[in-house]
PDB file of C-alpha atoms in Angstrom:
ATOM      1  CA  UNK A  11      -4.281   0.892  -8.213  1.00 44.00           C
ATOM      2  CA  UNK A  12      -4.175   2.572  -4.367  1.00 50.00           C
ATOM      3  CA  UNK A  13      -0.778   3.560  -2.911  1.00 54.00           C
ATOM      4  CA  UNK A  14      -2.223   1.361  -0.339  1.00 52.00           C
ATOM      5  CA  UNK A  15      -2.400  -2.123  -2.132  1.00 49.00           C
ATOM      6  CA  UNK A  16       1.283  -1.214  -3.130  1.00 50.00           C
ATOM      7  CA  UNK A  17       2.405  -1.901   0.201  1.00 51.00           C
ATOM      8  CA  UNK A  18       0.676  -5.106   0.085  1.00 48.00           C
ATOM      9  CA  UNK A  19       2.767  -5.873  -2.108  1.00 50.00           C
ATOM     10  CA  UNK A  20       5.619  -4.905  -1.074  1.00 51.00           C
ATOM     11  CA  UNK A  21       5.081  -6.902   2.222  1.00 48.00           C
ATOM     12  CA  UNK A  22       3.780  -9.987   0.485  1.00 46.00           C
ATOM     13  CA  UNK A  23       6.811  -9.788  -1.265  1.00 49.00           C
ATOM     14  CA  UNK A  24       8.749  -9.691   2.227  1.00 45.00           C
ATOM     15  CA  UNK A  25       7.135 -12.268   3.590  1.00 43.00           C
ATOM     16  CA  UNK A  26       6.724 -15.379   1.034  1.00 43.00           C
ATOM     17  CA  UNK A  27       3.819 -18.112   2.232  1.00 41.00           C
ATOM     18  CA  UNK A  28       4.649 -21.293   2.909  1.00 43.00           C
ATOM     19  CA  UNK A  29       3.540 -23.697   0.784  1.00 47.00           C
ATOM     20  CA  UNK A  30       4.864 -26.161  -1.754  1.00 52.00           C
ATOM     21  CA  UNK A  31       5.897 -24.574  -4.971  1.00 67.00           C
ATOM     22  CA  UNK A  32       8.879 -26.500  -5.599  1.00 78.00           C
ATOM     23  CA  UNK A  33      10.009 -22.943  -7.701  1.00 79.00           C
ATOM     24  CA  UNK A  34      10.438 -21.233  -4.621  1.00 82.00           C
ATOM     25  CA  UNK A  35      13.481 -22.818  -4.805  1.00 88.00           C
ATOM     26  CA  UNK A  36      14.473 -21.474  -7.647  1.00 90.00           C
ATOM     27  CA  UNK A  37      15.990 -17.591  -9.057  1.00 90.00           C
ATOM     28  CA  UNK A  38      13.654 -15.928 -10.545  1.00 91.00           C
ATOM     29  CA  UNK A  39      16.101 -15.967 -13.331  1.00 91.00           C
ATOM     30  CA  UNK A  40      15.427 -19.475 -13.512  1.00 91.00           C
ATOM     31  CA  UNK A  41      11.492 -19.598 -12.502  1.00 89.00           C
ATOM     32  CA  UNK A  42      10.349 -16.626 -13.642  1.00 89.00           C
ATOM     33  CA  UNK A  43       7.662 -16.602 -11.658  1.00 89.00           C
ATOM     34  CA  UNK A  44       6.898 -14.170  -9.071  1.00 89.00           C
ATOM     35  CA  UNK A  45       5.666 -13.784  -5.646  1.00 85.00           C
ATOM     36  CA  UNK A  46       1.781 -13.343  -5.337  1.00 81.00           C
ATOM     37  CA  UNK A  47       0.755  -9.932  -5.409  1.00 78.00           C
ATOM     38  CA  UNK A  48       4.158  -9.195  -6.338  1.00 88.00           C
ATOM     39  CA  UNK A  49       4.888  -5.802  -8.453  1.00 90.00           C
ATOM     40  CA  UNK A  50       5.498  -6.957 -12.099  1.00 91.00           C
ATOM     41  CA  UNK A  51       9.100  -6.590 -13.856  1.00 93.00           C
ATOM     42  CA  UNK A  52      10.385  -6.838 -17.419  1.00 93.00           C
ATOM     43  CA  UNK A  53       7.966  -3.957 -18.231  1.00 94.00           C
ATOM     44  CA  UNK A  54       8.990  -0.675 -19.738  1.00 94.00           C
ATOM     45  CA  UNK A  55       8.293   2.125 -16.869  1.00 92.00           C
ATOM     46  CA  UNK A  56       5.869   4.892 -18.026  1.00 90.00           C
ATOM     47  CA  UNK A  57       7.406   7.926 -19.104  1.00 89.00           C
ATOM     48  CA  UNK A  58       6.367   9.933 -16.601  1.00 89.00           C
ATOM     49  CA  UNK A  59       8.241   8.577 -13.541  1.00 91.00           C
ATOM     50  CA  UNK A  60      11.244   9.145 -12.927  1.00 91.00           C
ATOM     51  CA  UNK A  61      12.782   7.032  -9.791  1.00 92.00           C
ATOM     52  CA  UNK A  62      15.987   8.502  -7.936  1.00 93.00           C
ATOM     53  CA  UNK A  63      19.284   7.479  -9.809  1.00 92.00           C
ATOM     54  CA  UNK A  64      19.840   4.513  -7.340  1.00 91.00           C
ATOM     55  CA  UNK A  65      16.897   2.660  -8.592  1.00 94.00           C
ATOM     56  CA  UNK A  66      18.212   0.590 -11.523  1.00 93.00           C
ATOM     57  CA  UNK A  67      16.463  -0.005 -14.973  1.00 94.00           C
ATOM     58  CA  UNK A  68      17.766  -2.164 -18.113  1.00 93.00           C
ATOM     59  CA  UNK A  69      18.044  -0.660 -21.122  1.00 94.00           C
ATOM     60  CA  UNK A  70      14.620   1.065 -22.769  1.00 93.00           C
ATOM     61  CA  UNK A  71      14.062   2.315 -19.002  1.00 94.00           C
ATOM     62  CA  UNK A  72      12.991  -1.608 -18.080  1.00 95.00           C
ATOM     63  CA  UNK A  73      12.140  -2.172 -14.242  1.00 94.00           C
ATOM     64  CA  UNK A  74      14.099  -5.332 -13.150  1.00 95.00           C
ATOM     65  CA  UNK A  75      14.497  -6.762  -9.059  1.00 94.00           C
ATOM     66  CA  UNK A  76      17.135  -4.109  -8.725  1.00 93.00           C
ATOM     67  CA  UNK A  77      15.440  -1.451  -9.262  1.00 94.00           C
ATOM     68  CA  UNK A  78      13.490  -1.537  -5.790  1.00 93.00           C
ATOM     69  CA  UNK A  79      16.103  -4.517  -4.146  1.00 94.00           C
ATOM     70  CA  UNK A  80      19.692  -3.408  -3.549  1.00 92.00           C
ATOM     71  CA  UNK A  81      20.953  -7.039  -2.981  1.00 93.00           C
ATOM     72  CA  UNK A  82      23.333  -7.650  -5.600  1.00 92.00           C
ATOM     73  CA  UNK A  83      22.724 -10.307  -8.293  1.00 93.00           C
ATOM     74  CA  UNK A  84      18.820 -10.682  -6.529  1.00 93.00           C
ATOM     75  CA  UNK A  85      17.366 -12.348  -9.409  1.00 93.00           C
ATOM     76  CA  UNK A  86      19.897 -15.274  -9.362  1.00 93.00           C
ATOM     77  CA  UNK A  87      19.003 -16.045  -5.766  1.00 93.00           C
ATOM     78  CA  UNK A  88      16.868 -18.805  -4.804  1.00 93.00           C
ATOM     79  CA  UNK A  89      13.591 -17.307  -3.393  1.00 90.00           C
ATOM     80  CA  UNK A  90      13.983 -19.593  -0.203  1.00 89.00           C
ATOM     81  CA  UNK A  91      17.815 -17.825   0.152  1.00 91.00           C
ATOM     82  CA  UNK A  92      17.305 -14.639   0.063  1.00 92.00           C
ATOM     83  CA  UNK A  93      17.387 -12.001   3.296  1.00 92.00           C
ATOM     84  CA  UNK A  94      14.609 -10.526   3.228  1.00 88.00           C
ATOM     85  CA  UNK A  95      15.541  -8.628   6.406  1.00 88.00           C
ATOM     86  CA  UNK A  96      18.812  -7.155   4.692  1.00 90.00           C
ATOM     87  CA  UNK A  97      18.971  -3.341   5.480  1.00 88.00           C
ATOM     88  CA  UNK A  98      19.330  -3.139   1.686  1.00 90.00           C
ATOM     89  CA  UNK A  99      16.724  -5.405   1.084  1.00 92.00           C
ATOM     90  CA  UNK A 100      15.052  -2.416  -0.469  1.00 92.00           C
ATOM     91  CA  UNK A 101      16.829   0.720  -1.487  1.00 91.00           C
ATOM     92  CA  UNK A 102      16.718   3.811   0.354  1.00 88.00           C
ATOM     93  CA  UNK A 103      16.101   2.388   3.889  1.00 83.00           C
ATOM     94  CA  UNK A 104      12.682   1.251   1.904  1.00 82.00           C
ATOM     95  CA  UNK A 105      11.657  -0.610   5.240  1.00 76.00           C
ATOM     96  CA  UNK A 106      12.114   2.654   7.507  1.00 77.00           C
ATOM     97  CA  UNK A 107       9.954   4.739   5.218  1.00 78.00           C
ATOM     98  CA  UNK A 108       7.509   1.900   3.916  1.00 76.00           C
ATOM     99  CA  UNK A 109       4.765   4.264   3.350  1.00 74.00           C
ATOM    100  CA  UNK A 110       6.573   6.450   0.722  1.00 84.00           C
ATOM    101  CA  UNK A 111       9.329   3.407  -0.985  1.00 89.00           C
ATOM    102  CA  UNK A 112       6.032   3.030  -3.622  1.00 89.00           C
ATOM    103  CA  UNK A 113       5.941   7.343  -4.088  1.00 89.00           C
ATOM    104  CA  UNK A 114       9.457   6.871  -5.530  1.00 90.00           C
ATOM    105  CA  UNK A 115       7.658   5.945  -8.855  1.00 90.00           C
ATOM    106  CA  UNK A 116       4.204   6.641  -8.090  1.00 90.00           C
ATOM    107  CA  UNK A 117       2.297  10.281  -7.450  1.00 87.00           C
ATOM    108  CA  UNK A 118       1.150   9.663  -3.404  1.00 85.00           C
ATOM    109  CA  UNK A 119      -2.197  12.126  -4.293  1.00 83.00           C
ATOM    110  CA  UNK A 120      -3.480  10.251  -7.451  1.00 81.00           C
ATOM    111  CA  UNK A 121      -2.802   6.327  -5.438  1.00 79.00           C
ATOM    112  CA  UNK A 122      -4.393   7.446  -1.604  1.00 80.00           C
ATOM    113  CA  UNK A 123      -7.035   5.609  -0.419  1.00 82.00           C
ATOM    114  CA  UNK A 124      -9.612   7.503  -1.187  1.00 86.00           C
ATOM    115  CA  UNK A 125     -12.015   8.596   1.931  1.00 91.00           C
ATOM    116  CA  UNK A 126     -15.561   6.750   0.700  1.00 92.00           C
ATOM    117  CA  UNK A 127     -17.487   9.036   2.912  1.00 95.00           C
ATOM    118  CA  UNK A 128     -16.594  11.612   0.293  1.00 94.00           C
ATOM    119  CA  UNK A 129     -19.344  10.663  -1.947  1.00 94.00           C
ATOM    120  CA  UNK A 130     -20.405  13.536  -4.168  1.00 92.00           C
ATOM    121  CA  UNK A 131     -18.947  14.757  -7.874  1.00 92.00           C
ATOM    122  CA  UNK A 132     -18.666  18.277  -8.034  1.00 89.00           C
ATOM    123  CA  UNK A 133     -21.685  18.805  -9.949  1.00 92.00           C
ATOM    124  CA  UNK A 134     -23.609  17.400  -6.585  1.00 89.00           C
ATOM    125  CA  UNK A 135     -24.015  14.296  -8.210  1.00 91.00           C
ATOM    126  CA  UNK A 136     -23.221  10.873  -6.370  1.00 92.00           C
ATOM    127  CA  UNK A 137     -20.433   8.790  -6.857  1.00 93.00           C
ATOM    128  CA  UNK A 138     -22.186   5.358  -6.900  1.00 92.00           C
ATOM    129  CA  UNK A 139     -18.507   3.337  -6.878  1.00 92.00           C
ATOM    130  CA  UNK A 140     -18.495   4.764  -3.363  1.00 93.00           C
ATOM    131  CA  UNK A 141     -21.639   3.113  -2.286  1.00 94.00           C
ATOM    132  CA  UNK A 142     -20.142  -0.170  -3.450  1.00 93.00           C
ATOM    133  CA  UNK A 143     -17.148  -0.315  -0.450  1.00 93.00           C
ATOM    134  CA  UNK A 144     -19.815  -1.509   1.829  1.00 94.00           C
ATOM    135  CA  UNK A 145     -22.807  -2.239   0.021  1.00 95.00           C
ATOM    136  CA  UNK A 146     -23.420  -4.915  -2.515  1.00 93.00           C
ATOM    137  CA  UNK A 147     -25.338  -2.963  -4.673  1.00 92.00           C
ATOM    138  CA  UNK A 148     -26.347   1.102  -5.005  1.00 92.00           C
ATOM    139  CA  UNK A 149     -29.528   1.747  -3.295  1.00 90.00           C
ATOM    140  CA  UNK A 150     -31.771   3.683  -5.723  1.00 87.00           C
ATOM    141  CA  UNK A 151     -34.238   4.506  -3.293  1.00 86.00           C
ATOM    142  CA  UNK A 152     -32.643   6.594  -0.944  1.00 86.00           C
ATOM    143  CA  UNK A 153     -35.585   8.363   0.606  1.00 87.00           C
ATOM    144  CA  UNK A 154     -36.679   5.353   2.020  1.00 85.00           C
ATOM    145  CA  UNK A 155     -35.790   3.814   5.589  1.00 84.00           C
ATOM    146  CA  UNK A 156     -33.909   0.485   5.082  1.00 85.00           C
ATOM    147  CA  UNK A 157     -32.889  -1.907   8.435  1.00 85.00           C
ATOM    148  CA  UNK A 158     -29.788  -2.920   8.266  1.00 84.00           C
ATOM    149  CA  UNK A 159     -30.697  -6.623   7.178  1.00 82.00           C
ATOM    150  CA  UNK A 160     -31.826  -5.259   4.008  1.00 86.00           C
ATOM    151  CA  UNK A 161     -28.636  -3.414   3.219  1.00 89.00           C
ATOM    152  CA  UNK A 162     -26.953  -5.876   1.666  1.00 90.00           C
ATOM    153  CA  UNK A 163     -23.375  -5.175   2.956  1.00 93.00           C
ATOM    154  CA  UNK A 164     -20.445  -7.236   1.956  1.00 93.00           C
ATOM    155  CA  UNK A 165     -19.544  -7.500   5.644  1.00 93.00           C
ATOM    156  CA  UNK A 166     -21.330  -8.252   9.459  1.00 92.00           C
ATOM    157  CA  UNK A 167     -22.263  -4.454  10.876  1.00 91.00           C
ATOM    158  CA  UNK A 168     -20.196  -5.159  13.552  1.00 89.00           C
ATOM    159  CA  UNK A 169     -16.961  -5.434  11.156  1.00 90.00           C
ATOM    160  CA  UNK A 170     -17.858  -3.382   8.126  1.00 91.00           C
ATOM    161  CA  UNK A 171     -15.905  -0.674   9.236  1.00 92.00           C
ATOM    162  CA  UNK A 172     -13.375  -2.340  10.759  1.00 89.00           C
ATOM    163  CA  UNK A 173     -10.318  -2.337   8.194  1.00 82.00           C
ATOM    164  CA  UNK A 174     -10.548   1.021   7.179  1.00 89.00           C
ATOM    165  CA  UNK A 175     -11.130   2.264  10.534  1.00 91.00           C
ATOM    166  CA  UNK A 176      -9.381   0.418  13.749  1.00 87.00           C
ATOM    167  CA  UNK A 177     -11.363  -1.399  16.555  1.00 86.00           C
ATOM    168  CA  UNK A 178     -10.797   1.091  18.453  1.00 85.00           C
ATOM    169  CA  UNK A 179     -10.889   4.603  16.835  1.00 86.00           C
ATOM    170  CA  UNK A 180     -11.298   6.744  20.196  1.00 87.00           C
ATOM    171  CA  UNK A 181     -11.981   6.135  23.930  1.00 84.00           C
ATOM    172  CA  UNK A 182     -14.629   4.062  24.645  1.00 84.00           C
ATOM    173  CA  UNK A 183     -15.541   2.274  21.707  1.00 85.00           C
ATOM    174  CA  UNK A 184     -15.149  -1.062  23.048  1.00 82.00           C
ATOM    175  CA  UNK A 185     -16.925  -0.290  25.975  1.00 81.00           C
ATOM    176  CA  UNK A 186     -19.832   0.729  23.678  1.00 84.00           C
ATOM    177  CA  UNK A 187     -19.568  -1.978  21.085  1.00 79.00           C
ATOM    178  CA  UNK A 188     -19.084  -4.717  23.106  1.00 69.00           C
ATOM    179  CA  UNK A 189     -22.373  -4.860  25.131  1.00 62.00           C
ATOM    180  CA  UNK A 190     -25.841  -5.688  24.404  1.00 63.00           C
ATOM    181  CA  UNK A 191     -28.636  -3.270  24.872  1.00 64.00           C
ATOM    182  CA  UNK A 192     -31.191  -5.219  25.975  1.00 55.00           C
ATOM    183  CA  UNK A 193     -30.123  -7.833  28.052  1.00 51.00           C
ATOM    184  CA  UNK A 194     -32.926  -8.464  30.046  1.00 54.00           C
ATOM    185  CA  UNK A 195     -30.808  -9.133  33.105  1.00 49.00           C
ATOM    186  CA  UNK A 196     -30.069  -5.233  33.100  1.00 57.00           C
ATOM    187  CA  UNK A 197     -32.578  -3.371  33.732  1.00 65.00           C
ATOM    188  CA  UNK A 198     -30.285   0.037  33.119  1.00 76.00           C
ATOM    189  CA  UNK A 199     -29.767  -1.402  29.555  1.00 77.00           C
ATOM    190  CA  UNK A 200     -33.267  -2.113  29.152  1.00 81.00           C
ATOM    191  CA  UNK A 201     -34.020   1.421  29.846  1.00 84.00           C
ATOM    192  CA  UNK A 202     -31.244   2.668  27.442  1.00 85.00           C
ATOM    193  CA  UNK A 203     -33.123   0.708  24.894  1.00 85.00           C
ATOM    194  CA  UNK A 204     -36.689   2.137  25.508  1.00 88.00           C
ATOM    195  CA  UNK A 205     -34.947   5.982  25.656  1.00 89.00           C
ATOM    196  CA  UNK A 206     -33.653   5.340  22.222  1.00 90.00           C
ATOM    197  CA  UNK A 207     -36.601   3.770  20.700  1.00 89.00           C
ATOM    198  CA  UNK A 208     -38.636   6.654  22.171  1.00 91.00           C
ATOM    199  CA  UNK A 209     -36.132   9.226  20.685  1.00 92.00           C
ATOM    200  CA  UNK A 210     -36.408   7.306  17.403  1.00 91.00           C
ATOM    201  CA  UNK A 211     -39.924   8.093  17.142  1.00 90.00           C
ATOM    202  CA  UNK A 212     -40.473  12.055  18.486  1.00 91.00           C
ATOM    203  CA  UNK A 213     -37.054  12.944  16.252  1.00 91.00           C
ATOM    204  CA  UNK A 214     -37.865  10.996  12.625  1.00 90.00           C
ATOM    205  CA  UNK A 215     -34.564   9.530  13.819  1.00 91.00           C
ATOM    206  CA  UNK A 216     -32.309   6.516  13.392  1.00 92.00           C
ATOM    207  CA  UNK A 217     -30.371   4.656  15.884  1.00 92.00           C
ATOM    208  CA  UNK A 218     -29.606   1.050  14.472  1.00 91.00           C
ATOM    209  CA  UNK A 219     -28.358  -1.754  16.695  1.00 89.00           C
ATOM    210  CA  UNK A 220     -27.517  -5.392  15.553  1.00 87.00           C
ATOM    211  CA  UNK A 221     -29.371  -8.251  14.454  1.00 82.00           C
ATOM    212  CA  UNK A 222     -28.406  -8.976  18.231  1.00 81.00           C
ATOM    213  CA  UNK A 223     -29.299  -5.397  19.719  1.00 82.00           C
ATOM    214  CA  UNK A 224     -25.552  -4.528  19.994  1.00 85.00           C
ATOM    215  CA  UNK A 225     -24.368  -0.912  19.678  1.00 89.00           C
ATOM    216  CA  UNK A 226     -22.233  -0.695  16.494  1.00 90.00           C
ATOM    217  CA  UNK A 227     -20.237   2.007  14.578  1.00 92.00           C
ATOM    218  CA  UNK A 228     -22.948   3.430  12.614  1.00 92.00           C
ATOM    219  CA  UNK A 229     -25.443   3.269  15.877  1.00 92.00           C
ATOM    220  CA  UNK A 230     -23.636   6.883  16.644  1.00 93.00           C
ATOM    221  CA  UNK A 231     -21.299   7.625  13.416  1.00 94.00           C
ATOM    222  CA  UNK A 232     -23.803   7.807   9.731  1.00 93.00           C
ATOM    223  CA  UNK A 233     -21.686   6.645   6.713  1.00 94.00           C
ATOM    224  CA  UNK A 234     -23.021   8.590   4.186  1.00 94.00           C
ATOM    225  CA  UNK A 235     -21.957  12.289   3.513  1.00 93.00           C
ATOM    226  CA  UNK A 236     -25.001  14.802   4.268  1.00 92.00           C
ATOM    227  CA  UNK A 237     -27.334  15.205   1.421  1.00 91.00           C
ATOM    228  CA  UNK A 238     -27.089  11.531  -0.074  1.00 93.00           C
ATOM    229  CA  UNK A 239     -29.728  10.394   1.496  1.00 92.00           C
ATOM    230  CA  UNK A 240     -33.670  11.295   0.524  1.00 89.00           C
ATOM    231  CA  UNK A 241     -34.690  13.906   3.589  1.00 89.00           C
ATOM    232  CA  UNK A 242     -37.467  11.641   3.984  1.00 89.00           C
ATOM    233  CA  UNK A 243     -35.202   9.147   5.348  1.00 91.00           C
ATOM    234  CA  UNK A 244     -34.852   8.877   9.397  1.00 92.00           C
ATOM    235  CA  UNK A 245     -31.510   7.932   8.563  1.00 92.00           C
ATOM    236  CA  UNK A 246     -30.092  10.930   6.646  1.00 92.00           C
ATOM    237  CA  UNK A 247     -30.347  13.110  10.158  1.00 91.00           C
ATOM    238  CA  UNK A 248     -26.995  14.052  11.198  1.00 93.00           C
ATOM    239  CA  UNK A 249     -24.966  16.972  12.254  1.00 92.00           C
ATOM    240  CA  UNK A 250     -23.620  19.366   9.722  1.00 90.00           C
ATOM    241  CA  UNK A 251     -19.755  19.558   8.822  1.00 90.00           C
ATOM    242  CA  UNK A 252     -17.459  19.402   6.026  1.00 92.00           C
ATOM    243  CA  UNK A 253     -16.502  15.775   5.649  1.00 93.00           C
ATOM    244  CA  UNK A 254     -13.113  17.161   3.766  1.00 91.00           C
ATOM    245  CA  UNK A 255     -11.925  18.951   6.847  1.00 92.00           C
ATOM    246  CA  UNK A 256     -13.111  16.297   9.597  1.00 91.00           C
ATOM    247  CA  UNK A 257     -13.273  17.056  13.370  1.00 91.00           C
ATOM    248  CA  UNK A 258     -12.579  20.896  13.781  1.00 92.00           C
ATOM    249  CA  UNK A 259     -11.691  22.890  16.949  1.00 91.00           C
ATOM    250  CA  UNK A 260     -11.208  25.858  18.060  1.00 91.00           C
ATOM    251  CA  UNK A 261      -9.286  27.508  21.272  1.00 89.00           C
ATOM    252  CA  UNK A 262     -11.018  27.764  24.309  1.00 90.00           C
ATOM    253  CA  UNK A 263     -11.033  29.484  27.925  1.00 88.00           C
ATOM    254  CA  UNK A 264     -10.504  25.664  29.460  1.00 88.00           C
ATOM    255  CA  UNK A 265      -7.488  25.385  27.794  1.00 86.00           C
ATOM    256  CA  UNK A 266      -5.338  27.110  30.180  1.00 85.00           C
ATOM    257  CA  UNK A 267      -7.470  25.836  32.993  1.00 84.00           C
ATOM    258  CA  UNK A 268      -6.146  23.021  32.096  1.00 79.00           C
ATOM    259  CA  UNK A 269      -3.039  23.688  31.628  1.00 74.00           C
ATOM    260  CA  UNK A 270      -2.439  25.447  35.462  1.00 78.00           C
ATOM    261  CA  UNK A 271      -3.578  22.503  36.852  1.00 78.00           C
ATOM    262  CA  UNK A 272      -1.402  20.299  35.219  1.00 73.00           C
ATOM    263  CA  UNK A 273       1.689  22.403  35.529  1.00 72.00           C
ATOM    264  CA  UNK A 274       3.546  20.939  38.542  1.00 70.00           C
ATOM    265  CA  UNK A 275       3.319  17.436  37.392  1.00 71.00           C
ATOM    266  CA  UNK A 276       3.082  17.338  33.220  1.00 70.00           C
ATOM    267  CA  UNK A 277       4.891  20.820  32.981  1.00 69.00           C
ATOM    268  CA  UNK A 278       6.654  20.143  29.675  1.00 70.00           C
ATOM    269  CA  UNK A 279       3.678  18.316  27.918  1.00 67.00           C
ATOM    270  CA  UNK A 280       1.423  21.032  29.550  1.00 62.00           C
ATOM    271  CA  UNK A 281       3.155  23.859  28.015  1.00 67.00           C
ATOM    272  CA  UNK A 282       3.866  22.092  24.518  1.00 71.00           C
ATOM    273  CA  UNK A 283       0.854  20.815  23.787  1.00 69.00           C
ATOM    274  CA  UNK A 284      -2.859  22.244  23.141  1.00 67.00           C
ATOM    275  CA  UNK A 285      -4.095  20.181  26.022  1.00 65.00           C
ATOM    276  CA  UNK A 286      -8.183  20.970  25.528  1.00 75.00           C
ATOM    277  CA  UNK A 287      -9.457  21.932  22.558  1.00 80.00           C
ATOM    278  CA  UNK A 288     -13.121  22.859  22.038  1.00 85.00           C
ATOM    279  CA  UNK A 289     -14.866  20.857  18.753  1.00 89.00           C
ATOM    280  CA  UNK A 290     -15.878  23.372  16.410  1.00 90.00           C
ATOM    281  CA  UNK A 291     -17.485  21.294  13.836  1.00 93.00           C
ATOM    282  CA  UNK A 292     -18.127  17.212  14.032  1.00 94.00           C
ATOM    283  CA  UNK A 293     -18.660  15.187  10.609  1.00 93.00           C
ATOM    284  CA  UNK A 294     -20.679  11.648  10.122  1.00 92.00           C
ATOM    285  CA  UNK A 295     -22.567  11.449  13.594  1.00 93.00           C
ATOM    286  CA  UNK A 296     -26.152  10.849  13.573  1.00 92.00           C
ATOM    287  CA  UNK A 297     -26.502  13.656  16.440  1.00 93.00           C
ATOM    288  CA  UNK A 298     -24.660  16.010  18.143  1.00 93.00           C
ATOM    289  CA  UNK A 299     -22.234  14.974  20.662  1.00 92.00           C
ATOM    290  CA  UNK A 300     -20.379  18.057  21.785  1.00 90.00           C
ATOM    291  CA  UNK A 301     -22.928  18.964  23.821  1.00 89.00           C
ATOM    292  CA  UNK A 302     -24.102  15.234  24.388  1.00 89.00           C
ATOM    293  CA  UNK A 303     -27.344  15.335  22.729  1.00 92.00           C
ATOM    294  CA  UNK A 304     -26.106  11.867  20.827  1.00 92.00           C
ATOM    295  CA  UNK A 305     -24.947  10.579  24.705  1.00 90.00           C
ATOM    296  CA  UNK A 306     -28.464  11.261  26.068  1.00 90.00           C
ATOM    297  CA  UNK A 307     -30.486   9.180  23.360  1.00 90.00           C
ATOM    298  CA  UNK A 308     -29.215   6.271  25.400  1.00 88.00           C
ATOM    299  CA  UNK A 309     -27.664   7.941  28.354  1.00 86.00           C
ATOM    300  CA  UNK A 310     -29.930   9.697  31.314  1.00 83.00           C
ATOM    301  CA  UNK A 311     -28.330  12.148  33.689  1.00 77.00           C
ATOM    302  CA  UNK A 312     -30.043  13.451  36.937  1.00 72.00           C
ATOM    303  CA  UNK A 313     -28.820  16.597  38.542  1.00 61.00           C
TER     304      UNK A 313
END
């Protein structure tokens, strides 16, 4: 279980739905019924944790409500009654520090989501549970060009990576995403489309739009960790980086450029901050875009 799903459950158990269950009326003491998605009690905790003194077991190291609630006498409380927006609602200022009350038991490293686009054993092997975040089933023929309609993910394009990635991961993305290519009102979109087709073919390249020619995610950004796909495949062309590391950067010239021109007006962030920094090494894009070779496949610039 993820660190991640903890706090699900911590939140669910914040925020109880509304609905009919006469027993949310009741103490647990007397229902003995839980929240959903509710972390379980009356178990023994494994030997290996070892929670701060304030968190409160029964006897044979059993976790009970007031182990993670500090409001006295919790479990005799109606469900409906109880303050869920108490400061000691959980212990330790819980709510200020949300994304560590679960580490308090729990080792963070071994329940973090795990990055999917990490998708290769040591041994060079693949990890096919990977594949299965987003795809339905693992695709044994990986050397082969599939359209996305006969990928079989378990959401829409458009929202597949939405979730585990926001809406709006950088600048521009809507402004991408939310237009379609070939409107054939536009004839500057019609010619985007054409220059990407056209790159398509002379590159043994892949640039997928939507079922309703939309720019999406993966149109610029490849899922899949260099060397999963079959070389054969137009869609296993990307740049090379270390998926581990991400984005990296290095200082540059501009930097202080930057920084004099800024100086009168943004002094203090000028001089704090590493205003421009250079991209050293980009992960999961289909093409280059430091030096805007993945701009011009749709893009076209006259000097």
């Amino acid at each position: 279980m993820r660190l991640w799903f903890f706090l699900v459950m911590l939140f669910s158990c914040s925020v109880f739905a509304d609905d009919t269950n006469q027993w949310r009326m009741q103490s647990y003491a007397q229902s003995k019924q839980l929240p959903d998605l509710h972390h379980v009690v009356d178990v023994r905790l494994l030997e290996n944790m070892n929670p701060p003194a304030d968190f409160l077991l029964k006897a044979g190291r059993v976790l009970q409500c007031q182990t993670c609630h500090g409001i006295d006498n919790i479990d005799e409380m109606p469900y409906d009654k109880i303050d869920k927006n108490a400061p000691n609602f959980l212990r330790l200022n819980g709510y200020q520090k949300l994304d560590t009350f679960c580490t308090n038991c729990h080792d963070a490293k071994q329940h973090a989501r795990p990055n999917i686009h990490l998708m290769k054993k040591e041994d060079g092997s693949i990890k096919k549970e990977t594949c299965l975040f987003c795809h339905r089933e693992v695709n044994e023929k990986r050397d082969e060009k599939r359209e996305l309609v006969d990928a079989n993910l378990r959401l829409p394009v458009e929202k597949v990576c939405v979730g585990c990635h926001l809406k709006t991961p950088h600048f521009n993305a809507i402004e991408h995403t939310d237009g379609e290519l070939t409107d054939d009102t536009t004839s500057s979109a019609k010619k985007m489309t054409l220059r990407l087709k056209q790159l398509e073919q002379e590159n043994t390249l892949y640039l997928p739009l939507s079922s309703d020619n939309k720019i999406v995610c993966i149109t610029c950004h490849t899922p899949h960790e260099e060397g999963i796909l079959g070389d054969n495949n137009p869609s296993s062309k990307q740049v090379r980086g270390d998926v581990k590391k991400g984005v990296e950067y290095s200082e540059h010239s501009w930097s202080a450029v930057i920084k004099e021109d800024k100086r009168e007006r943004l002094e203090k962030i000028a001089m704090s901050l590493p205003i421009y920094q250079r991209i050293e090494k980009e992960v999961l894009l289909r093409l280059p875009a430091k030096d805007g070779t993945l701009c011009l496949s749709c893009h076209e610039f006259e000097n």
